């Protein structure tokens, strides 16, 4: 019979293995690259999604929505502009700020990100399909609890 310490390590290793596999899957998928093969990073794709959901938002609004500094958003926007995914336009109501919109390529990138999530959701659902509802509910609670505890650790 395995000791509690061995069991703890096995569960931890299994979880970390799943996290690592997901990270590699996310990095390697063709859905998170531009048409010319440039990598789209996690922070960039979520900024693209926020821009899509808030078409014509300004830099300060993006920073507020994402809970990051204006400087951090500005740096990401520079990268996205170089990749041809966003465009900045002067705000006609306030000439000192820019409104941010997705380019056609940015729109495609956003759509590919949605496809990525659909594919991953299907993969994950297939892994639990046929399992009793109680097991699936436990898994969901477990993952949410781990996420919550990790977020608390980060905020310390």
PDB file of C-alpha atoms in Angstrom, residues 11-79:
ATOM      1  CA  UNK A  11      -1.318  13.347  -7.677  1.00  0.00           C
ATOM      2  CA  UNK A  12       0.929  16.404  -7.842  1.00  0.00           C
ATOM      3  CA  UNK A  13       2.962  14.929 -10.690  1.00  0.00           C
ATOM      4  CA  UNK A  14      -0.192  13.983 -12.598  1.00  0.00           C
ATOM      5  CA  UNK A  15      -1.585  17.481 -12.209  1.00  0.00           C
ATOM      6  CA  UNK A  16       1.701  19.148 -13.169  1.00  0.00           C
ATOM      7  CA  UNK A  17       1.983  16.799 -16.139  1.00  0.00           C
ATOM      8  CA  UNK A  18      -1.475  17.868 -17.325  1.00  0.00           C
ATOM      9  CA  UNK A  19      -0.588  21.551 -16.875  1.00  0.00           C
ATOM     10  CA  UNK A  20       2.668  21.080 -18.781  1.00  0.00           C
ATOM     11  CA  UNK A  21       0.934  19.158 -21.578  1.00  0.00           C
ATOM     12  CA  UNK A  22      -1.697  21.898 -21.873  1.00  0.00           C
ATOM     13  CA  UNK A  23       0.999  24.586 -22.016  1.00  0.00           C
ATOM     14  CA  UNK A  24       2.827  22.727 -24.777  1.00  0.00           C
ATOM     15  CA  UNK A  25      -0.439  22.093 -26.623  1.00  0.00           C
ATOM     16  CA  UNK A  26      -1.287  25.793 -26.417  1.00  0.00           C
ATOM     17  CA  UNK A  27       2.189  26.815 -27.607  1.00  0.00           C
ATOM     18  CA  UNK A  28       2.325  24.371 -30.502  1.00  0.00           C
ATOM     19  CA  UNK A  29      -1.166  24.706 -31.898  1.00  0.00           C
ATOM     20  CA  UNK A  30      -1.414  26.426 -35.253  1.00  0.00           C
ATOM     21  CA  UNK A  31      -4.331  28.402 -33.845  1.00  0.00           C
ATOM     22  CA  UNK A  32      -1.982  30.647 -31.847  1.00  0.00           C
ATOM     23  CA  UNK A  33       0.245  31.842 -34.642  1.00  0.00           C
ATOM     24  CA  UNK A  34      -0.061  34.633 -37.187  1.00  0.00           C
ATOM     25  CA  UNK A  35      -0.363  33.811 -40.883  1.00  0.00           C
ATOM     26  CA  UNK A  36       3.408  34.254 -41.215  1.00  0.00           C
ATOM     27  CA  UNK A  37       4.068  31.887 -38.309  1.00  0.00           C
ATOM     28  CA  UNK A  38       4.798  34.388 -35.528  1.00  0.00           C
ATOM     29  CA  UNK A  39       3.868  33.069 -32.083  1.00  0.00           C
ATOM     30  CA  UNK A  40       0.932  34.691 -30.321  1.00  0.00           C
ATOM     31  CA  UNK A  41       1.601  34.652 -26.597  1.00  0.00           C
ATOM     32  CA  UNK A  42      -0.919  34.168 -23.796  1.00  0.00           C
ATOM     33  CA  UNK A  43      -1.058  37.827 -22.760  1.00  0.00           C
ATOM     34  CA  UNK A  44      -1.316  38.925 -26.398  1.00  0.00           C
ATOM     35  CA  UNK A  45      -4.203  36.645 -27.313  1.00  0.00           C
ATOM     36  CA  UNK A  46      -6.166  37.699 -24.261  1.00  0.00           C
ATOM     37  CA  UNK A  47      -5.533  41.339 -25.091  1.00  0.00           C
ATOM     38  CA  UNK A  48      -6.800  40.629 -28.620  1.00  0.00           C
ATOM     39  CA  UNK A  49      -9.956  39.047 -27.161  1.00  0.00           C
ATOM     40  CA  UNK A  50     -10.508  42.048 -24.889  1.00  0.00           C
ATOM     41  CA  UNK A  51     -10.118  44.409 -27.848  1.00  0.00           C
ATOM     42  CA  UNK A  52     -12.588  42.307 -29.864  1.00  0.00           C
ATOM     43  CA  UNK A  53     -15.112  42.397 -27.032  1.00  0.00           C
ATOM     44  CA  UNK A  54     -14.644  46.172 -26.621  1.00  0.00           C
ATOM     45  CA  UNK A  55     -14.136  47.435 -30.174  1.00  0.00           C
ATOM     46  CA  UNK A  56     -12.695  50.950 -30.193  1.00  0.00           C
ATOM     47  CA  UNK A  57     -11.481  50.831 -26.580  1.00  0.00           C
ATOM     48  CA  UNK A  58      -8.598  53.082 -25.536  1.00  0.00           C
ATOM     49  CA  UNK A  59      -5.362  52.115 -23.798  1.00  0.00           C
ATOM     50  CA  UNK A  60      -6.493  53.198 -20.320  1.00  0.00           C
ATOM     51  CA  UNK A  61      -9.734  51.242 -20.724  1.00  0.00           C
ATOM     52  CA  UNK A  62      -7.773  48.133 -21.693  1.00  0.00           C
ATOM     53  CA  UNK A  63      -5.497  48.507 -18.671  1.00  0.00           C
ATOM     54  CA  UNK A  64      -8.517  48.881 -16.383  1.00  0.00           C
ATOM     55  CA  UNK A  65     -10.298  45.839 -17.862  1.00  0.00           C
ATOM     56  CA  UNK A  66      -7.186  43.660 -17.604  1.00  0.00           C
ATOM     57  CA  UNK A  67      -6.064  44.950 -14.201  1.00  0.00           C
ATOM     58  CA  UNK A  68      -2.580  45.860 -15.446  1.00  0.00           C
ATOM     59  CA  UNK A  69      -0.636  49.060 -15.937  1.00  0.00           C
ATOM     60  CA  UNK A  70      -0.997  51.352 -18.923  1.00  0.00           C
ATOM     61  CA  UNK A  71       2.701  50.721 -19.619  1.00  0.00           C
ATOM     62  CA  UNK A  72       2.149  46.954 -19.791  1.00  0.00           C
ATOM     63  CA  UNK A  73      -0.746  47.401 -22.215  1.00  0.00           C
ATOM     64  CA  UNK A  74       1.287  49.851 -24.317  1.00  0.00           C
ATOM     65  CA  UNK A  75       4.155  47.360 -24.633  1.00  0.00           C
ATOM     66  CA  UNK A  76       1.806  44.580 -25.728  1.00  0.00           C
ATOM     67  CA  UNK A  77       0.081  46.881 -28.201  1.00  0.00           C
ATOM     68  CA  UNK A  78       3.429  47.720 -29.794  1.00  0.00           C
ATOM     69  CA  UNK A  79       4.061  43.995 -30.301  1.00  0.00           C
TER      70      UNK A  79
END
